[in-house]
PDB file of C-alpha atoms in Angstrom:
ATOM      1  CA  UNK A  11     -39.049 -26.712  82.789  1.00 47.00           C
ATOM      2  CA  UNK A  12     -39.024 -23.817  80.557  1.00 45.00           C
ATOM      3  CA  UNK A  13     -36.872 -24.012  77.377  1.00 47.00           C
ATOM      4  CA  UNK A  14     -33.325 -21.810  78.154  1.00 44.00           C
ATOM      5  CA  UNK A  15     -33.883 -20.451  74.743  1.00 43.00           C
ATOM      6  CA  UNK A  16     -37.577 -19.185  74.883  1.00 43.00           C
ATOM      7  CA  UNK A  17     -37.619 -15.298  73.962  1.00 44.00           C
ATOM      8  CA  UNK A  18     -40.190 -12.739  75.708  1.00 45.00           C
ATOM      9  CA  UNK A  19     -42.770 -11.788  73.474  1.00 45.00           C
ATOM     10  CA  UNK A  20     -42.084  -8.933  70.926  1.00 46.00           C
ATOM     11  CA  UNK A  21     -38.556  -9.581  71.592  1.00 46.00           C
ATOM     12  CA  UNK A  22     -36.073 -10.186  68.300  1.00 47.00           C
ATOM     13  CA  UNK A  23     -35.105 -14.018  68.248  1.00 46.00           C
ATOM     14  CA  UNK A  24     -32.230 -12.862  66.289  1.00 41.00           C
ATOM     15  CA  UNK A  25     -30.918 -10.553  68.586  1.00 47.00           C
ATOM     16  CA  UNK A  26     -30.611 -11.690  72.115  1.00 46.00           C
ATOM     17  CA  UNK A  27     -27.124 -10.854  73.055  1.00 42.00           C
ATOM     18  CA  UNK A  28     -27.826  -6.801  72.151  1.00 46.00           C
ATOM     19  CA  UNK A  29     -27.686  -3.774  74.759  1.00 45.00           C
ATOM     20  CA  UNK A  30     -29.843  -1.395  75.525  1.00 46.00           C
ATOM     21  CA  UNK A  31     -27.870   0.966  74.047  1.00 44.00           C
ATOM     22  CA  UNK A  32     -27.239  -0.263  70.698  1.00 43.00           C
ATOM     23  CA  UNK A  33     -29.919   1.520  69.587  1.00 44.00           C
ATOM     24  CA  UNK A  34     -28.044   4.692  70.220  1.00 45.00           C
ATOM     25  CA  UNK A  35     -24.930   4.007  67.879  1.00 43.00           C
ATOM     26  CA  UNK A  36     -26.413   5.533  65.269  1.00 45.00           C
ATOM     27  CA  UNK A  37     -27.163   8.756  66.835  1.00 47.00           C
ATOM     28  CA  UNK A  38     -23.143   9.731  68.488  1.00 48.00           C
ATOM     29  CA  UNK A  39     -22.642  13.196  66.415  1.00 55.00           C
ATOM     30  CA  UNK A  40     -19.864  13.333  63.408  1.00 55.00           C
ATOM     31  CA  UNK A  41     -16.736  15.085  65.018  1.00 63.00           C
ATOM     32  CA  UNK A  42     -16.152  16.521  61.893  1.00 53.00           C
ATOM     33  CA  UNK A  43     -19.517  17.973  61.462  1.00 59.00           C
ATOM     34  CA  UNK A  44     -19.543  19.080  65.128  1.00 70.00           C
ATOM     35  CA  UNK A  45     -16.029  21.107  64.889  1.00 68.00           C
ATOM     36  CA  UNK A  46     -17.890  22.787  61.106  1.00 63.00           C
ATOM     37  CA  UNK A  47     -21.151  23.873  62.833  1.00 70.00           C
ATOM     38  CA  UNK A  48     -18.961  25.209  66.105  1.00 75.00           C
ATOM     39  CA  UNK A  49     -16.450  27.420  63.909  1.00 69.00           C
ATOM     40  CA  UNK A  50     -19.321  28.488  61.404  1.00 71.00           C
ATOM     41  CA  UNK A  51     -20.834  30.294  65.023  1.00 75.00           C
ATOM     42  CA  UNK A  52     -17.691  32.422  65.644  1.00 75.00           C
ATOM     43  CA  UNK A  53     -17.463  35.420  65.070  1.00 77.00           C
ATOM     44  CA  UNK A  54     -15.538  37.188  61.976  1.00 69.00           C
ATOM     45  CA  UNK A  55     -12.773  38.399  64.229  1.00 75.00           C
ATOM     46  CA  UNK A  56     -13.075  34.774  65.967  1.00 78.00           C
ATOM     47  CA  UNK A  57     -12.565  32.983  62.996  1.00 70.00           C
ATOM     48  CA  UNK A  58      -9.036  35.477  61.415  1.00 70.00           C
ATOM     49  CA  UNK A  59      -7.617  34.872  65.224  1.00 77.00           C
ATOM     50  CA  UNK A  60      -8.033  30.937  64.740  1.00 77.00           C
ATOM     51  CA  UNK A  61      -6.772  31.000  61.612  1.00 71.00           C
ATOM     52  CA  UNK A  62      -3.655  33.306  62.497  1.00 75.00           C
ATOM     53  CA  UNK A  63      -3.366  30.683  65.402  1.00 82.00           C
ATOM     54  CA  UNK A  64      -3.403  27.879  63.160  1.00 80.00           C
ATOM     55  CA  UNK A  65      -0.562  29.334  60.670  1.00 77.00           C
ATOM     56  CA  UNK A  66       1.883  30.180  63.633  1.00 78.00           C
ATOM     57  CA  UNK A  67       1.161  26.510  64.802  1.00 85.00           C
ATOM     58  CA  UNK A  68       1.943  25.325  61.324  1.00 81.00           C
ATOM     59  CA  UNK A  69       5.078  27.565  61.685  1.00 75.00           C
ATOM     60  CA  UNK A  70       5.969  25.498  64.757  1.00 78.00           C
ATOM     61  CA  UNK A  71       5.451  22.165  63.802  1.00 83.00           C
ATOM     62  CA  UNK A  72       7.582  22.791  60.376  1.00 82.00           C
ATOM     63  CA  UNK A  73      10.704  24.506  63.038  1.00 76.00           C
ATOM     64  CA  UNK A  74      10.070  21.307  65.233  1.00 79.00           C
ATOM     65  CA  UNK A  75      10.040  18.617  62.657  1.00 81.00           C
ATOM     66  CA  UNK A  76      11.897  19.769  60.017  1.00 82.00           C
ATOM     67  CA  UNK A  77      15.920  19.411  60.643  1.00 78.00           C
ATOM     68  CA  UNK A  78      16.774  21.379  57.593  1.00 77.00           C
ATOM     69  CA  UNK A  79      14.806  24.437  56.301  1.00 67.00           C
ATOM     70  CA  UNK A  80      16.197  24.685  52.658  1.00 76.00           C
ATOM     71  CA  UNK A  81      14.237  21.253  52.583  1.00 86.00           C
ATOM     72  CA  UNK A  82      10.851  23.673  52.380  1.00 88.00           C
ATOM     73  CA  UNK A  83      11.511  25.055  49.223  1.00 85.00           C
ATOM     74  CA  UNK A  84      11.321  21.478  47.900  1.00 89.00           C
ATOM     75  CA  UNK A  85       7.783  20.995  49.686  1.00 92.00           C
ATOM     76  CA  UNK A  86       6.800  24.147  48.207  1.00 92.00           C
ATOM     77  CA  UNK A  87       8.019  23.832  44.712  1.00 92.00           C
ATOM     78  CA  UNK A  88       6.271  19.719  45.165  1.00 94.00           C
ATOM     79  CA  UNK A  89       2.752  21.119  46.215  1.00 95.00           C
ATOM     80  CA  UNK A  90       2.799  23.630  43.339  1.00 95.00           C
ATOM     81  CA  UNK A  91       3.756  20.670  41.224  1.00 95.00           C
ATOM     82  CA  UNK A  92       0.841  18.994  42.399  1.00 95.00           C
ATOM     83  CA  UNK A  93      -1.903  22.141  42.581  1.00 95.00           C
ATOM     84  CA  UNK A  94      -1.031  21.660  38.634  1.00 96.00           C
ATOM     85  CA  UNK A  95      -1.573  18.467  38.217  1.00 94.00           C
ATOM     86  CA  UNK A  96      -4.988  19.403  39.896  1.00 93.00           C
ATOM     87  CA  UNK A  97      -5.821  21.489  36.574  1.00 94.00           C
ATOM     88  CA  UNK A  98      -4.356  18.517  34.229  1.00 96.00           C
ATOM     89  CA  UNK A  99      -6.851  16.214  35.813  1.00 95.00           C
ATOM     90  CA  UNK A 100      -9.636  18.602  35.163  1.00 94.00           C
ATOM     91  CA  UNK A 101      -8.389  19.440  31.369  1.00 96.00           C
ATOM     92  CA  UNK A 102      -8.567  15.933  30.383  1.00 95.00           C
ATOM     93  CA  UNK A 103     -11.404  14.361  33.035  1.00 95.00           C
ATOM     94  CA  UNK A 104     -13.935  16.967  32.111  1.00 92.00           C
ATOM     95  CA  UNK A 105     -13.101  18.776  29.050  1.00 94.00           C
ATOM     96  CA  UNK A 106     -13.620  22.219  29.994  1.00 93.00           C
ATOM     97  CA  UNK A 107     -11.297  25.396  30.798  1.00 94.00           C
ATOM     98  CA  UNK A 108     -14.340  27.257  32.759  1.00 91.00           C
ATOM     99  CA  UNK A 109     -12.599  29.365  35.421  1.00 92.00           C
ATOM    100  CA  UNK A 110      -8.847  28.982  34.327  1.00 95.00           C
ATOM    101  CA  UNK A 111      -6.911  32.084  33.403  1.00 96.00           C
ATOM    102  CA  UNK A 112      -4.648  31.747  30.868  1.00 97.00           C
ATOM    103  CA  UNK A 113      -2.798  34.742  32.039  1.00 97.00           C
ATOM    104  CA  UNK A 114      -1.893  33.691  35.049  1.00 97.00           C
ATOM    105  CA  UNK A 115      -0.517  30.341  33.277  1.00 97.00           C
ATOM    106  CA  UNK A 116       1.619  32.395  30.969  1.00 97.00           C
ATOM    107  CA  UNK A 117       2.914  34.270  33.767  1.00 97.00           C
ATOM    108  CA  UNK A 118       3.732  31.393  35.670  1.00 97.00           C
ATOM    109  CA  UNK A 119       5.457  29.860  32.848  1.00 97.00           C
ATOM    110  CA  UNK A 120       7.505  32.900  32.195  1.00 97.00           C
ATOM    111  CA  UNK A 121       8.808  33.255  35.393  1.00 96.00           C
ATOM    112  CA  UNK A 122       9.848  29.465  35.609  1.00 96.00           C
ATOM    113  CA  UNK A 123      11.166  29.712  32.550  1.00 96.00           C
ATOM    114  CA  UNK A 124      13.361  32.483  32.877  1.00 95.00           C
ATOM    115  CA  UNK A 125      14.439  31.367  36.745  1.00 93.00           C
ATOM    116  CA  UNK A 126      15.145  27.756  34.992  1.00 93.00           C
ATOM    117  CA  UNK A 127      17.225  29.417  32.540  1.00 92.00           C
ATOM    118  CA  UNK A 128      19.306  31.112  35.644  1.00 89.00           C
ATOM    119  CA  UNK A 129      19.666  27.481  37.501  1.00 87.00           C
ATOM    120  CA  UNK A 130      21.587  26.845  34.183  1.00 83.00           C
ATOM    121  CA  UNK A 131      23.389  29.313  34.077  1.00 80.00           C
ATOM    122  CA  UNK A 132      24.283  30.575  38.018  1.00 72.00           C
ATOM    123  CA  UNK A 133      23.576  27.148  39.804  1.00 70.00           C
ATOM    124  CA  UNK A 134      22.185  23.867  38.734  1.00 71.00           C
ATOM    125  CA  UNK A 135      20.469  21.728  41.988  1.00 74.00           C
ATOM    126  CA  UNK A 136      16.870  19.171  42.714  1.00 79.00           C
ATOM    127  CA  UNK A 137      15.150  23.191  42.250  1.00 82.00           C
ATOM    128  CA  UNK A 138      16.245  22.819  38.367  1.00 88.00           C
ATOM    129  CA  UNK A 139      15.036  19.225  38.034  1.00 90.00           C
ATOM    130  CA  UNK A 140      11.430  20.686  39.666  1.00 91.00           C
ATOM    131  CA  UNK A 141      10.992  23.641  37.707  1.00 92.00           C
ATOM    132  CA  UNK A 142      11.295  21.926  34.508  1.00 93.00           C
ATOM    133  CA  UNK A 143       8.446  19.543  35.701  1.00 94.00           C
ATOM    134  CA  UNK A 144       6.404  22.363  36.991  1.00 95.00           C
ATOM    135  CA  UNK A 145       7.417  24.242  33.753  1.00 96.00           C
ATOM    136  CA  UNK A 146       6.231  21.390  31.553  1.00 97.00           C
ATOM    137  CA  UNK A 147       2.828  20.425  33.517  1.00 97.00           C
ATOM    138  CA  UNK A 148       1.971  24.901  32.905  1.00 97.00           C
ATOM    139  CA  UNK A 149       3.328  24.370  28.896  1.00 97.00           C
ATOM    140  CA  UNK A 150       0.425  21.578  28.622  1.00 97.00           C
ATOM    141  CA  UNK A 151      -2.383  23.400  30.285  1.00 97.00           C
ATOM    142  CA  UNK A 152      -1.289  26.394  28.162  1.00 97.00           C
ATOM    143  CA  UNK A 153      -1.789  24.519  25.132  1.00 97.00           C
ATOM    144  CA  UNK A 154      -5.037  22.986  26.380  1.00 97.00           C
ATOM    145  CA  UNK A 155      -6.492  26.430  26.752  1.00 96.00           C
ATOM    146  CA  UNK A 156      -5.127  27.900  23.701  1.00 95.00           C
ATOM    147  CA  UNK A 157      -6.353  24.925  21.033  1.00 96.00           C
ATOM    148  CA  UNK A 158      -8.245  21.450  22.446  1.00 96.00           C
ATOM    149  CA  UNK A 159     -10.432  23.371  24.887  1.00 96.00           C
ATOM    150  CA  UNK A 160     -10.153  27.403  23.686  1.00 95.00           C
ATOM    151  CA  UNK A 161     -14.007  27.622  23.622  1.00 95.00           C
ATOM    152  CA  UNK A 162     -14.850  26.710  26.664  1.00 95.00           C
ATOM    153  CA  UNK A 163     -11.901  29.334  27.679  1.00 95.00           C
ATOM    154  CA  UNK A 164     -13.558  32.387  28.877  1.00 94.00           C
ATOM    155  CA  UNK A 165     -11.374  34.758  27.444  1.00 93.00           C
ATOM    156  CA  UNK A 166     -13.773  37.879  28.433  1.00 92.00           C
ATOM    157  CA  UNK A 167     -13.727  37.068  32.236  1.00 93.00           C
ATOM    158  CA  UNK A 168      -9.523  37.076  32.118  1.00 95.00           C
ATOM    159  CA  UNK A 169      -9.526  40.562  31.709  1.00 92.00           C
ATOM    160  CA  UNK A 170      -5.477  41.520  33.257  1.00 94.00           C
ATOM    161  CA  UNK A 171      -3.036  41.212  30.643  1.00 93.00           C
ATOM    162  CA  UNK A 172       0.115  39.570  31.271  1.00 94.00           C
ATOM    163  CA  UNK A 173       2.400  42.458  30.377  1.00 94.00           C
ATOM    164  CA  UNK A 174       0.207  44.738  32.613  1.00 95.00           C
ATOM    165  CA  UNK A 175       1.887  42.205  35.247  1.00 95.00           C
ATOM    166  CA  UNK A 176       5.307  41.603  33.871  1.00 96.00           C
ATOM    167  CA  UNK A 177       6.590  45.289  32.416  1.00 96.00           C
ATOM    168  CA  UNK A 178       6.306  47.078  36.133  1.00 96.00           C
ATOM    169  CA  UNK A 179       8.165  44.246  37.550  1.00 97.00           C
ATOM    170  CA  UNK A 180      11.006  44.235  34.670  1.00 96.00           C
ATOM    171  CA  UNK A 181      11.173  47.795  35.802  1.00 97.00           C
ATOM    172  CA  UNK A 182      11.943  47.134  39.163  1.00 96.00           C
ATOM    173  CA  UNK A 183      14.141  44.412  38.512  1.00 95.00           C
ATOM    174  CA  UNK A 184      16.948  47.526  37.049  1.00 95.00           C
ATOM    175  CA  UNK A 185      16.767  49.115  40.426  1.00 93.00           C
ATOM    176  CA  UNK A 186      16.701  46.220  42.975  1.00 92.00           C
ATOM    177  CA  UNK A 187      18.531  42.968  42.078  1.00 90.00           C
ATOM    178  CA  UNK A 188      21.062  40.740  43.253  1.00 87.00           C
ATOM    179  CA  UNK A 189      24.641  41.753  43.854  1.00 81.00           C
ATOM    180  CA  UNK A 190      26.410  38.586  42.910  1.00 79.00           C
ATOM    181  CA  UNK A 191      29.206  38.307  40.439  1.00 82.00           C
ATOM    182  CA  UNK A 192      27.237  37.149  37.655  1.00 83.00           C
ATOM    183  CA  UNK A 193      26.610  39.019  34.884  1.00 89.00           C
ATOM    184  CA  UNK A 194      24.073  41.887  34.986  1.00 92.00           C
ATOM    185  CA  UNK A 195      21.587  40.164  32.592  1.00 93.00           C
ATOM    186  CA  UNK A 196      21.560  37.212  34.524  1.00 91.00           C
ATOM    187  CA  UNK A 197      21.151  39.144  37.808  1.00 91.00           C
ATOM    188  CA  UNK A 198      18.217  40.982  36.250  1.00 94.00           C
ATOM    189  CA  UNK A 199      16.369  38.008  34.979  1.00 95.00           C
ATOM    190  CA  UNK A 200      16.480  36.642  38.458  1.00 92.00           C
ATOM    191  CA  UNK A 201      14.886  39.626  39.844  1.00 94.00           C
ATOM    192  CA  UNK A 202      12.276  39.869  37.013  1.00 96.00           C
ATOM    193  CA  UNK A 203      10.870  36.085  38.241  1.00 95.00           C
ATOM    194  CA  UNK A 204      11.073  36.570  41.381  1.00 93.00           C
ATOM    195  CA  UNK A 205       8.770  40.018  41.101  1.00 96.00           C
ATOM    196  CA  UNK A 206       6.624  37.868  38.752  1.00 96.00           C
ATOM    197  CA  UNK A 207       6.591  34.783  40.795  1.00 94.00           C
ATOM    198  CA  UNK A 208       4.850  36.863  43.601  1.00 93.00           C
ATOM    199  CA  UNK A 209       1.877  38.438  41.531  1.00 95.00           C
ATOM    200  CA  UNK A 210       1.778  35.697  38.788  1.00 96.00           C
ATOM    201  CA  UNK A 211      -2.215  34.820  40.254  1.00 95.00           C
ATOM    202  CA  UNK A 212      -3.563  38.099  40.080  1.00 95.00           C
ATOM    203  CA  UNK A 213      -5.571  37.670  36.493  1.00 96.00           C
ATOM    204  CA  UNK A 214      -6.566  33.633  38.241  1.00 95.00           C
ATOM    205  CA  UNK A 215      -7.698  35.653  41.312  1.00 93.00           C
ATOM    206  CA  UNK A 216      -9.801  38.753  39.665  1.00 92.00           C
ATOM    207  CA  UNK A 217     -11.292  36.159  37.021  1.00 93.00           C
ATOM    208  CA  UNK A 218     -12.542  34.150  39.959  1.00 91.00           C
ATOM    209  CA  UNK A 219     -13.855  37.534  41.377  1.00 87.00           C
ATOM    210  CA  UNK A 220     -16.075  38.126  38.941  1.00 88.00           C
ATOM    211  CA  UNK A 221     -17.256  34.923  38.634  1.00 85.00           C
ATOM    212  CA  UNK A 222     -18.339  34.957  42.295  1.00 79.00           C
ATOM    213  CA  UNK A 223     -18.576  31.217  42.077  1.00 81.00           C
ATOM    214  CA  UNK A 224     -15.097  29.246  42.048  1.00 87.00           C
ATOM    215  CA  UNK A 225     -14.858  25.489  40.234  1.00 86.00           C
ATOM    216  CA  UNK A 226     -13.712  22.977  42.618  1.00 87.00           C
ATOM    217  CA  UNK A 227     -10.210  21.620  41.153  1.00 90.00           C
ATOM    218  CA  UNK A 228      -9.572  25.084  40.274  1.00 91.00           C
ATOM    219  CA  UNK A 229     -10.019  26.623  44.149  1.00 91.00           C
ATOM    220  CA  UNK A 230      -8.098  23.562  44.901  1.00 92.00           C
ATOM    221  CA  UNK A 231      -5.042  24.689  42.271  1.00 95.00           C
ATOM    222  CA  UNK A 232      -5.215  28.294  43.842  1.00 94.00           C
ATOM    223  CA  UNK A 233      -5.484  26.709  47.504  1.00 94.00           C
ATOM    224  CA  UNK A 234      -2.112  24.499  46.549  1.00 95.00           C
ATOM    225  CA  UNK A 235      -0.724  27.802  45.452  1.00 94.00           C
ATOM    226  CA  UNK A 236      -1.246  29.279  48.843  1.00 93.00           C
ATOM    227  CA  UNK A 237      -0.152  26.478  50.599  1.00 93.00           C
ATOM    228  CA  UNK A 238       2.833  26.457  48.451  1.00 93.00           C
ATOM    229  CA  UNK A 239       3.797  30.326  49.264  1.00 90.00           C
ATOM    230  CA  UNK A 240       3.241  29.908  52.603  1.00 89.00           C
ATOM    231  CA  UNK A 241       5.726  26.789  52.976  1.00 90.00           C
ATOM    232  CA  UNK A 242       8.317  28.810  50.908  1.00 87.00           C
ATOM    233  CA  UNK A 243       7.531  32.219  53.305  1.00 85.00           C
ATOM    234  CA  UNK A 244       7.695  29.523  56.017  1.00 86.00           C
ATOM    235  CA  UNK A 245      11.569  29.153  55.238  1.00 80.00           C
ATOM    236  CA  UNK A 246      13.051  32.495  55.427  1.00 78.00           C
ATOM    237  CA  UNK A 247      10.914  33.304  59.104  1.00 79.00           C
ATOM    238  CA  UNK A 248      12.217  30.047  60.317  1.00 80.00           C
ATOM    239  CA  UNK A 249      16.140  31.204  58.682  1.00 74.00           C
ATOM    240  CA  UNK A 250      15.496  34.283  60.724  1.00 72.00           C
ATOM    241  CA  UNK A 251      14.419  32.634  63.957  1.00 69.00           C
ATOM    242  CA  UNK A 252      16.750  30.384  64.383  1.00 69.00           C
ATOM    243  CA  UNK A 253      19.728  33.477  64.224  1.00 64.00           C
ATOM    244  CA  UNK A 254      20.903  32.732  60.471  1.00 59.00           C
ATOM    245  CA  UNK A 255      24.043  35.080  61.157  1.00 50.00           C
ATOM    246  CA  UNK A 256      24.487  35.338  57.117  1.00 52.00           C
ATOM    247  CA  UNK A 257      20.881  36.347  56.488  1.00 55.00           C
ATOM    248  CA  UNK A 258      20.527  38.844  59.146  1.00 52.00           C
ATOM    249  CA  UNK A 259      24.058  40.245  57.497  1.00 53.00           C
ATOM    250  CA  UNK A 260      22.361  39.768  54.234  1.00 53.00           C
ATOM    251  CA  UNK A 261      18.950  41.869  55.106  1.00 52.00           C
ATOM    252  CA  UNK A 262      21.131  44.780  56.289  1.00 50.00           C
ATOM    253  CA  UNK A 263      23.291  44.597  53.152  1.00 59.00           C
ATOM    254  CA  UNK A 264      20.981  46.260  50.715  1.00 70.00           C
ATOM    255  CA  UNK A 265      17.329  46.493  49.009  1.00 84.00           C
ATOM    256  CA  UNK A 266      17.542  43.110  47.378  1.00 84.00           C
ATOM    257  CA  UNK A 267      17.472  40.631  50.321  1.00 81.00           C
ATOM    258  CA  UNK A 268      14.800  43.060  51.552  1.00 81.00           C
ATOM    259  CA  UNK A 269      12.682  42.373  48.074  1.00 88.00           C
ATOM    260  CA  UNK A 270      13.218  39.412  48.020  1.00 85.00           C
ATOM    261  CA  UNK A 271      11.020  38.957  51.679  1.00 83.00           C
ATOM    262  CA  UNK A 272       8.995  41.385  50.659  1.00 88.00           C
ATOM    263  CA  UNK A 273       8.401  39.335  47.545  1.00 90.00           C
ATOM    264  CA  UNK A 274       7.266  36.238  49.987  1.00 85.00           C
ATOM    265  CA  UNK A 275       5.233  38.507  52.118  1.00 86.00           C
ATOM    266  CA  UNK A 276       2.927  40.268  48.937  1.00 88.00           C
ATOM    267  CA  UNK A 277       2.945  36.331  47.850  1.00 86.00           C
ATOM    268  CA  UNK A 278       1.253  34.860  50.872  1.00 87.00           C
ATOM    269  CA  UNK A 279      -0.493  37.936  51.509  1.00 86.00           C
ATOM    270  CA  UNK A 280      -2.031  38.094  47.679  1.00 88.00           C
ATOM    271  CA  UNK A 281      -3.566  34.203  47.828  1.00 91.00           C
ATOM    272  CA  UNK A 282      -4.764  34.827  51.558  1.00 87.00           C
ATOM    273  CA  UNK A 283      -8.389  36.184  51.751  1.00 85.00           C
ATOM    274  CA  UNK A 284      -8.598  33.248  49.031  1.00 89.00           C
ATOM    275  CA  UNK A 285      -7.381  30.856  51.325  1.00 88.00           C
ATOM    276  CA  UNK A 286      -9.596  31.529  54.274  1.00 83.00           C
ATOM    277  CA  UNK A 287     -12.587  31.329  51.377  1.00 84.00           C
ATOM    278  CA  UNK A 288     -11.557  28.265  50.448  1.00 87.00           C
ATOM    279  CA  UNK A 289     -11.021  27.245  54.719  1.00 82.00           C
ATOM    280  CA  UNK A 290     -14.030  28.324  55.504  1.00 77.00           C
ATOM    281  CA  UNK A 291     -16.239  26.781  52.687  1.00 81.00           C
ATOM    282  CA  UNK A 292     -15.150  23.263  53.645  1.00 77.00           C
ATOM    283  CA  UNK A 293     -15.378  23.870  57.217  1.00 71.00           C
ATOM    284  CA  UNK A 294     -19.485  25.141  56.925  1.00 68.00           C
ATOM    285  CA  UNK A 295     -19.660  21.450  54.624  1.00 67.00           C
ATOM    286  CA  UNK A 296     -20.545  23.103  51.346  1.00 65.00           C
ATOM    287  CA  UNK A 297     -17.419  22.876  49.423  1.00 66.00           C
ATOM    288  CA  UNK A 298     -18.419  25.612  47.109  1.00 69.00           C
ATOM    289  CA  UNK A 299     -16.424  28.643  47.690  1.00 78.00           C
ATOM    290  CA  UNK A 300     -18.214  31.863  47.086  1.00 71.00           C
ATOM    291  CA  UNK A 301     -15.755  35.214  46.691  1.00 72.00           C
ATOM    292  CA  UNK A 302     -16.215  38.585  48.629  1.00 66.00           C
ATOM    293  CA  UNK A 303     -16.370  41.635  46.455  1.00 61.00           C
ATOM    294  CA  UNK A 304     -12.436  43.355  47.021  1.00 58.00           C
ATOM    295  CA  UNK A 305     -10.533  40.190  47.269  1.00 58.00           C
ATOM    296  CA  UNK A 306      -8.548  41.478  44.636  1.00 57.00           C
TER     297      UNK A 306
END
């Protein structure tokens, strides 16, 4: 009687209770890699239409989810919170400013400085306690580029001065500002950040221009940016969907509610073409994202 366990020859003794198709694990395609190497084949126009599609999704699922809107100028103010924290970790990990623009830091810390000095003095809520973080984490990476790491700061590259960026908007802050009760000072300061606020990246955005080339954790501080704008342009199209009788009154009331969409808009408009760089690098599996010429 043959022995139950003989084996056929060639066969592994080790092995006896596999399939025929275990072979064939290893070959079942990455889903990930699949859905890269489909959208990389679409067309130009193909690929803007998904991505409009997947913003007004994004739209939906933030109306559907999220009970209170005001709630997504917290999530915006966190993720820029964190986009800087992306720069800290490159500061200290690897020692080197290549790619930041100290401009755009400066600006940003001018206008949360000045719109933390309103929260003092008009209204004091969580937005106060989260600018001064987000006001601190910019103070350290200005200091970071301005004495531990200032020669690996390419100062040539950042080429847009910040006044360039903050005199035209302190101009426009005198003719279209709130029309609160506050004092006038206090209702131009507000105006100036929010103007600055929306074109704060430009000197990040035309130094990565002419670099061609963008560092990782800095495309990922600029991507949080963009993420962060949209969130916070997120809240006033969701305020105006849902009927928000006292902003519709408030658009119709004068130039600043109007400025201060407008503001959003030229915001999430400005870090855009980066954003669908930055999309589309990660979706073709390279991770480097390489800048068009006019981005800027």
């Amino acid at each position: 009687m043959a022995n139950r366990w003989t084996h056929q020859a060639g066969a592994d003794p080790y092995n006896q209770f596999a399939t025929p198709r275990d072979d064939k694990l290893g070959k079942v395609r990455d889903p990930l890699l699949t859905a890269s190497r489909w959208l990389k084949r679409r067309s130009q126009k193909e690929k803007v239409f998904l991505g409009s599609l997947c913003g007004l999704l994004a739209l939906f699922l933030m109306w559907l989810v999220i009970e209170d809107h005001d709630n997504l100028f917290i999530m915006a103010e966190l993720v820029h919170f964190a986009g800087i924290g992306m720069l800290l970790y490159k500061l200290f990990s690897k020692k080197n400013a290549g790619g930041l623009s100290l401009r755009a830091q400066e600006l940003t810390a001018l206008f949360l400085g000045i719109r933390l000095f309103c929260s003092f003095m008009m209204e004091y809520d969580i937005h106060t306690f989260l600018d001064l973080l987000t006001l601190l984490a910019t103070l350290l990476v200005i200091y970071m580029l301005r004495f531990p790491l200032r020669d690996s700061y390419q100062a040539a590259e950042d080429s847009i001065q910040s006044y360039v960026v903050a005199v035209p908007c302190l101009l426009l802050a005198f003719i279209a500002k709130p029309g609160t009760q506050h004092k006038l000072i206090f209702r131009i300061m507000w105006a100036v950040c929010v103007y600055i606020e929306a074109v704060s990246v430009l000197p990040q955005l035309r130094m990565m221009q002419k670099a061609k080339v963008v560092e990782k954790f800095t495309a990922h501080y600029v991507f949080a940016l963009g993420v962060s704008r949209f969130i916070s342009c997120a809240h006033w199209i969701l305020q105006i969907v849902d009927g928000d009788s006292f902003l519709l009154q408030a658009i119709g009331s004068g130039i600043w509610p109007a400025m201060v969409l407008l503001s959003e808009v030229v915001q999430t408009g400005i870090l855009a073409d980066f954003c669908y760089y930055y999309v589309k690098s990660y979706a073709e599996g390279s991770g480097v994202i390489h800048l068009a010429a006019g981005i800027v």
